């Protein structure tokens, strides 16, 4: 489900209920249908995580799922989640960066979601 505010809700729940830090360990989008889906997902979900930090949540990590397309037991290589596409027909499994790579780089370099990304991929209140 594409519900970026859900991360905020989880992070605030962990803060208020348990008083513990949280880590976002797997967030990402299936990207085969739309070249910008991963970048949009990442920017909008990172924006809501930043809002949780602003509101007092102790978020210590944010990791995109997944670095490269991978094998899913029930779907084989049909689903494409990775920051890098893997050519399943290539014996060398060539990897090609998707749009989310540049987005992730901007976010990590700034240790924040740059205003340009917020404008390009709005995460409404």
mmCIF file of N, CA, C and O in Angstrom, residues 19-121:
data_model
loop_
_atom_site.group_PDB
_atom_site.id
_atom_site.type_symbol
_atom_site.label_atom_id
_atom_site.label_comp_id
_atom_site.label_asym_id
_atom_site.label_seq_id
_atom_site.Cartn_x
_atom_site.Cartn_y
_atom_site.Cartn_z
ATOM 1 N N UNK A 19 8.807 4.345 24.001
ATOM 2 C CA UNK A 19 9.935 5.222 24.299
ATOM 3 C C UNK A 19 11.245 4.710 23.714
ATOM 4 O O UNK A 19 12.312 4.958 24.261
ATOM 5 N N UNK A 20 11.147 4.008 22.596
ATOM 6 C CA UNK A 20 12.333 3.411 21.972
ATOM 7 C C UNK A 20 12.631 4.054 20.619
ATOM 8 O O UNK A 20 11.732 4.605 19.982
ATOM 9 N N UNK A 21 13.876 3.940 20.180
ATOM 10 C CA UNK A 21 14.184 4.394 18.823
ATOM 11 C C UNK A 21 13.611 3.416 17.809
ATOM 12 O O UNK A 21 13.288 2.269 18.132
ATOM 13 N N UNK A 22 13.480 3.877 16.571
ATOM 14 C CA UNK A 22 12.989 3.000 15.512
ATOM 15 C C UNK A 22 13.923 3.060 14.315
ATOM 16 O O UNK A 22 14.696 4.002 14.147
ATOM 17 N N UNK A 23 13.831 2.013 13.496
ATOM 18 C CA UNK A 23 14.561 1.911 12.248
ATOM 19 C C UNK A 23 13.561 1.528 11.173
ATOM 20 O O UNK A 23 12.769 0.617 11.367
ATOM 21 N N UNK A 24 13.599 2.206 10.047
ATOM 22 C CA UNK A 24 12.810 1.804 8.889
ATOM 23 C C UNK A 24 13.728 0.887 8.094
ATOM 24 O O UNK A 24 14.714 1.341 7.520
ATOM 25 N N UNK A 25 13.405 -0.411 8.088
ATOM 26 C CA UNK A 25 14.323 -1.376 7.488
ATOM 27 C C UNK A 25 13.922 -1.815 6.094
ATOM 28 O O UNK A 25 14.764 -2.305 5.353
ATOM 29 N N UNK A 26 12.669 -1.687 5.740
ATOM 30 C CA UNK A 26 12.244 -2.113 4.400
ATOM 31 C C UNK A 26 11.116 -1.228 3.908
ATOM 32 O O UNK A 26 9.970 -1.433 4.246
ATOM 33 N N UNK A 27 11.448 -0.240 3.111
ATOM 34 C CA UNK A 27 10.410 0.540 2.457
ATOM 35 C C UNK A 27 10.828 0.742 1.011
ATOM 36 O O UNK A 27 11.992 1.006 0.722
ATOM 37 N N UNK A 28 9.905 0.530 0.115
ATOM 38 C CA UNK A 28 10.204 0.663 -1.302
ATOM 39 C C UNK A 28 8.976 0.357 -2.122
ATOM 40 O O UNK A 28 7.926 0.017 -1.584
ATOM 41 N N UNK A 29 9.105 0.491 -3.413
ATOM 42 C CA UNK A 29 7.960 0.328 -4.307
ATOM 43 C C UNK A 29 8.292 -0.631 -5.436
ATOM 44 O O UNK A 29 9.435 -0.696 -5.888
ATOM 45 N N UNK A 30 7.274 -1.340 -5.899
ATOM 46 C CA UNK A 30 7.426 -2.133 -7.111
ATOM 47 C C UNK A 30 7.474 -1.141 -8.266
ATOM 48 O O UNK A 30 6.577 -0.318 -8.413
ATOM 49 N N UNK A 31 8.510 -1.206 -9.079
ATOM 50 C CA UNK A 31 8.787 -0.110 -10.003
ATOM 51 C C UNK A 31 8.700 -0.443 -11.480
ATOM 52 O O UNK A 31 8.953 0.418 -12.308
ATOM 53 N N UNK A 32 8.337 -1.664 -11.856
ATOM 54 C CA UNK A 32 8.390 -1.982 -13.281
ATOM 55 C C UNK A 32 7.417 -1.176 -14.128
ATOM 56 O O UNK A 32 7.664 -0.941 -15.294
ATOM 57 N N UNK A 33 6.305 -0.737 -13.598
ATOM 58 C CA UNK A 33 5.302 -0.031 -14.393
ATOM 59 C C UNK A 33 5.610 1.455 -14.571
ATOM 60 O O UNK A 33 5.100 2.087 -15.476
ATOM 61 N N UNK A 34 6.440 2.020 -13.701
ATOM 62 C CA UNK A 34 6.654 3.469 -13.708
ATOM 63 C C UNK A 34 8.098 3.760 -13.320
ATOM 64 O O UNK A 34 8.506 3.447 -12.196
ATOM 65 N N UNK A 35 8.836 4.362 -14.217
ATOM 66 C CA UNK A 35 10.260 4.616 -13.984
ATOM 67 C C UNK A 35 10.518 5.523 -12.783
ATOM 68 O O UNK A 35 11.559 5.424 -12.149
ATOM 69 N N UNK A 36 9.587 6.408 -12.432
ATOM 70 C CA UNK A 36 9.818 7.314 -11.305
ATOM 71 C C UNK A 36 9.156 6.838 -10.014
ATOM 72 O O UNK A 36 9.211 7.534 -9.000
ATOM 73 N N UNK A 37 8.553 5.653 -10.020
ATOM 74 C CA UNK A 37 7.831 5.170 -8.838
ATOM 75 C C UNK A 37 8.735 5.041 -7.616
ATOM 76 O O UNK A 37 8.348 5.424 -6.513
ATOM 77 N N UNK A 38 9.925 4.510 -7.791
ATOM 78 C CA UNK A 38 10.829 4.342 -6.660
ATOM 79 C C UNK A 38 11.273 5.675 -6.081
ATOM 80 O O UNK A 38 11.314 5.854 -4.859
ATOM 81 N N UNK A 39 11.595 6.632 -6.944
ATOM 82 C CA UNK A 39 12.012 7.957 -6.482
ATOM 83 C C UNK A 39 10.876 8.647 -5.736
ATOM 84 O O UNK A 39 11.080 9.245 -4.678
ATOM 85 N N UNK A 40 9.673 8.555 -6.277
ATOM 86 C CA UNK A 40 8.514 9.164 -5.629
ATOM 87 C C UNK A 40 8.254 8.524 -4.268
ATOM 88 O O UNK A 40 8.040 9.217 -3.267
ATOM 89 N N UNK A 41 8.252 7.201 -4.231
ATOM 90 C CA UNK A 41 8.020 6.473 -2.978
ATOM 91 C C UNK A 41 9.038 6.906 -1.919
ATOM 92 O O UNK A 41 8.675 7.243 -0.794
ATOM 93 N N UNK A 42 10.293 6.890 -2.305
ATOM 94 C CA UNK A 42 11.368 7.217 -1.380
ATOM 95 C C UNK A 42 11.241 8.635 -0.837
ATOM 96 O O UNK A 42 11.302 8.854 0.379
ATOM 97 N N UNK A 43 11.044 9.605 -1.705
ATOM 98 C CA UNK A 43 10.961 11.001 -1.263
ATOM 99 C C UNK A 43 9.760 11.229 -0.343
ATOM 100 O O UNK A 43 9.878 11.880 0.697
ATOM 101 N N UNK A 44 8.612 10.680 -0.704
ATOM 102 C CA UNK A 44 7.410 10.899 0.109
ATOM 103 C C UNK A 44 7.495 10.195 1.460
ATOM 104 O O UNK A 44 7.107 10.755 2.490
ATOM 105 N N UNK A 45 8.028 8.990 1.494
ATOM 106 C CA UNK A 45 8.154 8.270 2.759
ATOM 107 C C UNK A 45 9.245 8.883 3.640
ATOM 108 O O UNK A 45 9.091 8.959 4.860
ATOM 109 N N UNK A 46 10.329 9.344 3.035
ATOM 110 C CA UNK A 46 11.375 10.017 3.807
ATOM 111 C C UNK A 46 10.860 11.346 4.368
ATOM 112 O O UNK A 46 11.216 11.735 5.486
ATOM 113 N N UNK A 47 10.003 12.029 3.624
ATOM 114 C CA UNK A 47 9.412 13.277 4.120
ATOM 115 C C UNK A 47 8.578 13.014 5.374
ATOM 116 O O UNK A 47 8.676 13.744 6.366
ATOM 117 N N UNK A 48 7.760 11.971 5.352
ATOM 118 C CA UNK A 48 6.953 11.653 6.539
ATOM 119 C C UNK A 48 7.829 11.196 7.698
ATOM 120 O O UNK A 48 7.529 11.491 8.862
ATOM 121 N N UNK A 49 8.931 10.518 7.418
ATOM 122 C CA UNK A 49 9.849 10.140 8.494
ATOM 123 C C UNK A 49 10.489 11.383 9.087
ATOM 124 O O UNK A 49 10.623 11.504 10.307
ATOM 125 N N UNK A 50 10.845 12.337 8.231
ATOM 126 C CA UNK A 50 11.415 13.589 8.743
ATOM 127 C C UNK A 50 10.408 14.319 9.630
ATOM 128 O O UNK A 50 10.760 14.899 10.647
ATOM 129 N N UNK A 51 9.132 14.270 9.261
ATOM 130 C CA UNK A 51 8.097 14.896 10.091
ATOM 131 C C UNK A 51 8.009 14.218 11.457
ATOM 132 O O UNK A 51 7.805 14.879 12.476
ATOM 133 N N UNK A 52 8.169 12.895 11.492
ATOM 134 C CA UNK A 52 8.164 12.180 12.768
ATOM 135 C C UNK A 52 9.353 12.606 13.627
ATOM 136 O O UNK A 52 9.210 12.826 14.839
ATOM 137 N N UNK A 53 10.519 12.756 13.009
ATOM 138 C CA UNK A 53 11.702 13.220 13.742
ATOM 139 C C UNK A 53 11.450 14.620 14.280
ATOM 140 O O UNK A 53 11.740 14.915 15.445
ATOM 141 N N UNK A 54 10.876 15.478 13.462
ATOM 142 C CA UNK A 54 10.528 16.843 13.884
ATOM 143 C C UNK A 54 9.613 16.815 15.107
ATOM 144 O O UNK A 54 9.733 17.642 16.010
ATOM 145 N N UNK A 55 8.713 15.814 15.146
ATOM 146 C CA UNK A 55 7.746 15.719 16.235
ATOM 147 C C UNK A 55 8.229 14.855 17.398
ATOM 148 O O UNK A 55 7.443 14.479 18.263
ATOM 149 N N UNK A 56 9.528 14.545 17.412
ATOM 150 C CA UNK A 56 10.133 13.907 18.572
ATOM 151 C C UNK A 56 10.458 12.431 18.464
ATOM 152 O O UNK A 56 10.987 11.854 19.416
ATOM 153 N N UNK A 57 10.176 11.790 17.349
ATOM 154 C CA UNK A 57 10.517 10.380 17.211
ATOM 155 C C UNK A 57 12.029 10.222 17.051
ATOM 156 O O UNK A 57 12.683 11.043 16.413
ATOM 157 N N UNK A 58 12.568 9.181 17.641
ATOM 158 C CA UNK A 58 13.994 8.882 17.556
ATOM 159 C C UNK A 58 14.191 7.830 16.464
ATOM 160 O O UNK A 58 14.213 6.637 16.724
ATOM 161 N N UNK A 59 14.321 8.299 15.232
ATOM 162 C CA UNK A 59 14.490 7.402 14.087
ATOM 163 C C UNK A 59 15.980 7.334 13.774
ATOM 164 O O UNK A 59 16.588 8.345 13.469
ATOM 165 N N UNK A 60 16.525 6.140 13.849
ATOM 166 C CA UNK A 60 17.975 5.987 13.718
ATOM 167 C C UNK A 60 18.439 5.422 12.388
ATOM 168 O O UNK A 60 19.633 5.324 12.147
ATOM 169 N N UNK A 61 17.506 5.049 11.535
ATOM 170 C CA UNK A 61 17.897 4.529 10.236
ATOM 171 C C UNK A 61 16.715 4.466 9.300
ATOM 172 O O UNK A 61 15.574 4.314 9.737
ATOM 173 N N UNK A 62 16.996 4.611 8.019
ATOM 174 C CA UNK A 62 15.966 4.567 6.981
ATOM 175 C C UNK A 62 16.585 3.860 5.789
ATOM 176 O O UNK A 62 17.488 4.393 5.145
ATOM 177 N N UNK A 63 16.134 2.645 5.510
ATOM 178 C CA UNK A 63 16.741 1.817 4.478
ATOM 179 C C UNK A 63 15.709 1.459 3.414
ATOM 180 O O UNK A 63 14.627 0.971 3.732
ATOM 181 N N UNK A 64 16.074 1.682 2.179
ATOM 182 C CA UNK A 64 15.199 1.364 1.056
ATOM 183 C C UNK A 64 15.250 -0.136 0.784
ATOM 184 O O UNK A 64 16.310 -0.761 0.852
ATOM 185 N N UNK A 65 14.112 -0.723 0.426
ATOM 186 C CA UNK A 65 14.049 -2.131 0.031
ATOM 187 C C UNK A 65 13.897 -2.176 -1.470
ATOM 188 O O UNK A 65 12.868 -1.746 -1.984
ATOM 189 N N UNK A 66 14.812 -2.560 -2.123
ATOM 190 C CA UNK A 66 16.036 -3.265 -1.866
ATOM 191 C C UNK A 66 17.118 -2.693 -2.787
ATOM 192 O O UNK A 66 16.813 -1.973 -3.714
ATOM 193 N N UNK A 67 18.366 -3.036 -2.552
ATOM 194 C CA UNK A 67 19.445 -2.509 -3.375
ATOM 195 C C UNK A 67 19.307 -2.944 -4.836
ATOM 196 O O UNK A 67 19.400 -2.128 -5.740
ATOM 197 N N UNK A 68 19.079 -4.230 -5.045
ATOM 198 C CA UNK A 68 18.923 -4.742 -6.406
ATOM 199 C C UNK A 68 17.666 -5.602 -6.483
ATOM 200 O O UNK A 68 17.192 -6.117 -5.472
ATOM 201 N N UNK A 69 17.127 -5.742 -7.676
ATOM 202 C CA UNK A 69 16.013 -6.672 -7.865
ATOM 203 C C UNK A 69 16.464 -8.035 -7.362
ATOM 204 O O UNK A 69 17.618 -8.422 -7.529
ATOM 205 N N UNK A 70 15.550 -8.750 -6.731
ATOM 206 C CA UNK A 70 15.938 -10.024 -6.150
ATOM 207 C C UNK A 70 14.922 -11.110 -6.461
ATOM 208 O O UNK A 70 13.866 -10.847 -7.033
ATOM 209 N N UNK A 71 15.252 -12.286 -6.051
ATOM 210 C CA UNK A 71 14.389 -13.435 -6.267
ATOM 211 C C UNK A 71 13.353 -13.494 -5.142
ATOM 212 O O UNK A 71 13.709 -13.480 -3.961
ATOM 213 N N UNK A 72 12.080 -13.526 -5.508
ATOM 214 C CA UNK A 72 10.987 -13.698 -4.541
ATOM 215 C C UNK A 72 10.489 -15.129 -4.690
ATOM 216 O O UNK A 72 10.133 -15.549 -5.793
ATOM 217 N N UNK A 73 10.438 -15.871 -3.619
ATOM 218 C CA UNK A 73 10.104 -17.295 -3.689
ATOM 219 C C UNK A 73 8.804 -17.568 -4.424
ATOM 220 O O UNK A 73 8.701 -18.535 -5.174
ATOM 221 N N UNK A 74 7.820 -16.747 -4.228
ATOM 222 C CA UNK A 74 6.526 -17.018 -4.861
ATOM 223 C C UNK A 74 6.329 -16.292 -6.190
ATOM 224 O O UNK A 74 5.314 -16.490 -6.845
ATOM 225 N N UNK A 75 7.294 -15.468 -6.610
ATOM 226 C CA UNK A 75 7.155 -14.721 -7.865
ATOM 227 C C UNK A 75 8.408 -14.766 -8.743
ATOM 228 O O UNK A 75 8.430 -14.118 -9.788
ATOM 229 N N UNK A 76 9.414 -15.463 -8.313
ATOM 230 C CA UNK A 76 10.659 -15.502 -9.080
ATOM 231 C C UNK A 76 11.265 -14.117 -9.211
ATOM 232 O O UNK A 76 11.314 -13.359 -8.254
ATOM 233 N N UNK A 77 11.686 -13.768 -10.407
ATOM 234 C CA UNK A 77 12.285 -12.444 -10.671
ATOM 235 C C UNK A 77 11.267 -11.492 -11.307
ATOM 236 O O UNK A 77 11.641 -10.489 -11.898
ATOM 237 N N UNK A 78 9.984 -11.796 -11.181
ATOM 238 C CA UNK A 78 8.950 -10.996 -11.842
ATOM 239 C C UNK A 78 8.780 -9.615 -11.218
ATOM 240 O O UNK A 78 8.418 -8.664 -11.906
ATOM 241 N N UNK A 79 9.003 -9.500 -9.914
ATOM 242 C CA UNK A 79 8.806 -8.218 -9.244
ATOM 243 C C UNK A 79 10.113 -7.441 -9.220
ATOM 244 O O UNK A 79 11.171 -7.992 -8.933
ATOM 245 N N UNK A 80 10.008 -6.164 -9.506
ATOM 246 C CA UNK A 80 11.189 -5.312 -9.551
ATOM 247 C C UNK A 80 11.070 -4.241 -8.473
ATOM 248 O O UNK A 80 10.322 -3.281 -8.618
ATOM 249 N N UNK A 81 11.833 -4.427 -7.413
ATOM 250 C CA UNK A 81 11.810 -3.515 -6.272
ATOM 251 C C UNK A 81 13.094 -2.702 -6.133
ATOM 252 O O UNK A 81 13.137 -1.750 -5.388
ATOM 253 N N UNK A 82 14.150 -3.109 -6.777
ATOM 254 C CA UNK A 82 15.471 -2.597 -6.469
ATOM 255 C C UNK A 82 15.767 -1.174 -6.896
ATOM 256 O O UNK A 82 15.201 -0.659 -7.854
ATOM 257 N N UNK A 83 16.705 -0.579 -6.165
ATOM 258 C CA UNK A 83 17.269 0.690 -6.608
ATOM 259 C C UNK A 83 17.974 0.480 -7.947
ATOM 260 O O UNK A 83 18.002 1.361 -8.788
ATOM 261 N N UNK A 84 18.512 -0.722 -8.121
ATOM 262 C CA UNK A 84 19.160 -1.099 -9.373
ATOM 263 C C UNK A 84 18.377 -2.227 -10.033
ATOM 264 O O UNK A 84 18.050 -3.223 -9.392
ATOM 265 N N UNK A 85 18.081 -2.051 -11.310
ATOM 266 C CA UNK A 85 17.424 -3.101 -12.089
ATOM 267 C C UNK A 85 18.440 -4.192 -12.381
ATOM 268 O O UNK A 85 19.616 -3.905 -12.626
ATOM 269 N N UNK A 86 17.981 -5.417 -12.363
ATOM 270 C CA UNK A 86 18.819 -6.551 -12.728
ATOM 271 C C UNK A 86 18.224 -7.184 -13.975
ATOM 272 O O UNK A 86 17.047 -7.532 -13.997
ATOM 273 N N UNK A 87 19.042 -7.310 -15.002
ATOM 274 C CA UNK A 87 18.593 -7.946 -16.238
ATOM 275 C C UNK A 87 18.630 -9.454 -16.031
ATOM 276 O O UNK A 87 19.692 -10.073 -16.089
ATOM 277 N N UNK A 88 17.461 -10.032 -15.774
ATOM 278 C CA UNK A 88 17.405 -11.461 -15.446
ATOM 279 C C UNK A 88 17.788 -12.350 -16.625
ATOM 280 O O UNK A 88 18.175 -13.490 -16.436
ATOM 281 N N UNK A 89 17.720 -11.820 -17.850
ATOM 282 C CA UNK A 89 18.087 -12.604 -19.028
ATOM 283 C C UNK A 89 19.599 -12.613 -19.267
ATOM 284 O O UNK A 89 20.106 -13.451 -20.004
ATOM 285 N N UNK A 90 20.300 -11.706 -18.658
ATOM 286 C CA UNK A 90 21.746 -11.593 -18.828
ATOM 287 C C UNK A 90 22.449 -12.550 -17.860
ATOM 288 O O UNK A 90 22.243 -12.450 -16.649
ATOM 289 N N UNK A 91 23.296 -13.443 -18.361
ATOM 290 C CA UNK A 91 24.003 -14.356 -17.451
ATOM 291 C C UNK A 91 24.861 -13.620 -16.411
ATOM 292 O O UNK A 91 25.089 -14.118 -15.321
ATOM 293 N N UNK A 92 25.305 -12.409 -16.751
ATOM 294 C CA UNK A 92 26.108 -11.611 -15.824
ATOM 295 C C UNK A 92 25.236 -10.792 -14.857
ATOM 296 O O UNK A 92 25.746 -10.129 -13.970
ATOM 297 N N UNK A 93 23.919 -10.824 -15.082
ATOM 298 C CA UNK A 93 22.960 -10.087 -14.245
ATOM 299 C C UNK A 93 23.338 -8.599 -14.157
ATOM 300 O O UNK A 93 23.471 -8.011 -13.090
ATOM 301 N N UNK A 94 23.477 -7.975 -15.322
ATOM 302 C CA UNK A 94 23.832 -6.557 -15.411
ATOM 303 C C UNK A 94 22.879 -5.724 -14.556
ATOM 304 O O UNK A 94 21.670 -5.939 -14.536
ATOM 305 N N UNK A 95 23.431 -4.734 -13.868
ATOM 306 C CA UNK A 95 22.659 -3.850 -13.001
ATOM 307 C C UNK A 95 22.643 -2.442 -13.581
ATOM 308 O O UNK A 95 23.678 -1.934 -14.010
ATOM 309 N N UNK A 96 21.463 -1.824 -13.551
ATOM 310 C CA UNK A 96 21.303 -0.473 -14.084
ATOM 311 C C UNK A 96 20.567 0.362 -13.037
ATOM 312 O O UNK A 96 19.517 -0.043 -12.524
ATOM 313 N N UNK A 97 21.111 1.534 -12.737
ATOM 314 C CA UNK A 97 20.511 2.409 -11.727
ATOM 315 C C UNK A 97 19.139 2.898 -12.170
ATOM 316 O O UNK A 97 18.941 3.273 -13.328
ATOM 317 N N UNK A 98 18.198 2.897 -11.236
ATOM 318 C CA UNK A 98 16.885 3.486 -11.469
ATOM 319 C C UNK A 98 16.872 4.907 -10.884
ATOM 320 O O UNK A 98 17.795 5.334 -10.197
ATOM 321 N N UNK A 99 15.788 5.624 -11.127
ATOM 322 C CA UNK A 99 15.695 7.029 -10.700
ATOM 323 C C UNK A 99 15.829 7.198 -9.187
ATOM 324 O O UNK A 99 16.290 8.234 -8.722
ATOM 325 N N UNK A 100 15.452 6.196 -8.426
ATOM 326 C CA UNK A 100 15.520 6.317 -6.971
ATOM 327 C C UNK A 100 16.956 6.415 -6.460
ATOM 328 O O UNK A 100 17.185 6.932 -5.364
ATOM 329 N N UNK A 101 17.928 5.951 -7.238
ATOM 330 C CA UNK A 101 19.321 6.033 -6.806
ATOM 331 C C UNK A 101 19.729 7.498 -6.620
ATOM 332 O O UNK A 101 20.301 7.870 -5.598
ATOM 333 N N UNK A 102 19.426 8.329 -7.596
ATOM 334 C CA UNK A 102 19.770 9.756 -7.496
ATOM 335 C C UNK A 102 19.004 10.418 -6.353
ATOM 336 O O UNK A 102 19.546 11.273 -5.644
ATOM 337 N N UNK A 103 17.761 10.004 -6.163
ATOM 338 C CA UNK A 103 16.953 10.554 -5.067
ATOM 339 C C UNK A 103 17.555 10.172 -3.722
ATOM 340 O O UNK A 103 17.697 11.014 -2.832
ATOM 341 N N UNK A 104 17.907 8.898 -3.570
ATOM 342 C CA UNK A 104 18.511 8.424 -2.314
ATOM 343 C C UNK A 104 19.826 9.158 -2.049
ATOM 344 O O UNK A 104 20.113 9.548 -0.915
ATOM 345 N N UNK A 105 20.600 9.385 -3.106
ATOM 346 C CA UNK A 105 21.868 10.097 -2.962
ATOM 347 C C UNK A 105 21.630 11.525 -2.457
ATOM 348 O O UNK A 105 22.342 12.001 -1.576
ATOM 349 N N UNK A 106 20.634 12.203 -3.019
ATOM 350 C CA UNK A 106 20.326 13.570 -2.579
ATOM 351 C C UNK A 106 19.914 13.589 -1.106
ATOM 352 O O UNK A 106 20.339 14.463 -0.345
ATOM 353 N N UNK A 107 19.076 12.637 -0.717
ATOM 354 C CA UNK A 107 18.596 12.586 0.667
ATOM 355 C C UNK A 107 19.742 12.282 1.625
ATOM 356 O O UNK A 107 19.883 12.942 2.660
ATOM 357 N N UNK A 108 20.573 11.308 1.290
ATOM 358 C CA UNK A 108 21.664 10.959 2.201
ATOM 359 C C UNK A 108 22.728 12.051 2.259
ATOM 360 O O UNK A 108 23.285 12.311 3.325
ATOM 361 N N UNK A 109 22.997 12.710 1.141
ATOM 362 C CA UNK A 109 23.994 13.795 1.136
ATOM 363 C C UNK A 109 23.536 14.963 2.005
ATOM 364 O O UNK A 109 24.338 15.575 2.703
ATOM 365 N N UNK A 110 22.235 15.246 1.970
ATOM 366 C CA UNK A 110 21.693 16.360 2.747
ATOM 367 C C UNK A 110 21.314 15.940 4.168
ATOM 368 O O UNK A 110 21.061 16.802 5.013
ATOM 369 N N UNK A 111 21.256 14.624 4.411
ATOM 370 C CA UNK A 111 20.730 14.102 5.671
ATOM 371 C C UNK A 111 19.360 14.705 5.947
ATOM 372 O O UNK A 111 19.008 15.038 7.071
ATOM 373 N N UNK A 112 18.601 14.854 4.862
ATOM 374 C CA UNK A 112 17.287 15.487 4.899
ATOM 375 C C UNK A 112 16.650 15.283 3.524
ATOM 376 O O UNK A 112 17.291 14.775 2.607
ATOM 377 N N UNK A 113 15.403 15.697 3.398
ATOM 378 C CA UNK A 113 14.751 15.664 2.095
ATOM 379 C C UNK A 113 14.846 17.078 1.520
ATOM 380 O O UNK A 113 14.210 17.996 2.038
ATOM 381 N N UNK A 114 15.660 17.266 0.483
ATOM 382 C CA UNK A 114 15.804 18.605 -0.091
ATOM 383 C C UNK A 114 14.464 19.157 -0.591
ATOM 384 O O UNK A 114 13.596 18.410 -1.053
ATOM 385 N N UNK A 115 14.324 20.465 -0.522
ATOM 386 C CA UNK A 115 13.084 21.134 -0.929
ATOM 387 C C UNK A 115 12.699 20.790 -2.370
ATOM 388 O O UNK A 115 11.516 20.621 -2.673
ATOM 389 N N UNK A 116 13.685 20.663 -3.245
ATOM 390 C CA UNK A 116 13.386 20.339 -4.644
ATOM 391 C C UNK A 116 12.698 18.982 -4.763
ATOM 392 O O UNK A 116 11.785 18.809 -5.576
ATOM 393 N N UNK A 117 13.109 18.019 -3.940
ATOM 394 C CA UNK A 117 12.462 16.708 -3.963
ATOM 395 C C UNK A 117 11.049 16.778 -3.389
ATOM 396 O O UNK A 117 10.137 16.124 -3.887
ATOM 397 N N UNK A 118 10.877 17.567 -2.349
ATOM 398 C CA UNK A 118 9.531 17.733 -1.770
ATOM 399 C C UNK A 118 8.576 18.351 -2.791
ATOM 400 O O UNK A 118 7.396 18.006 -2.834
ATOM 401 N N UNK A 119 9.089 19.266 -3.578
ATOM 402 C CA UNK A 119 8.266 19.902 -4.610
ATOM 403 C C UNK A 119 7.951 18.902 -5.731
ATOM 404 O O UNK A 119 6.809 18.813 -6.197
ATOM 405 N N UNK A 120 8.956 18.155 -6.137
ATOM 406 C CA UNK A 120 8.766 17.184 -7.224
ATOM 407 C C UNK A 120 7.870 16.028 -6.814
ATOM 408 O O UNK A 120 7.057 15.545 -7.607
ATOM 409 N N UNK A 121 8.000 15.578 -5.564
ATOM 410 C CA UNK A 121 7.232 14.432 -5.060
ATOM 411 C C UNK A 121 6.544 14.831 -3.754
ATOM 412 O O UNK A 121 6.992 14.471 -2.670
#
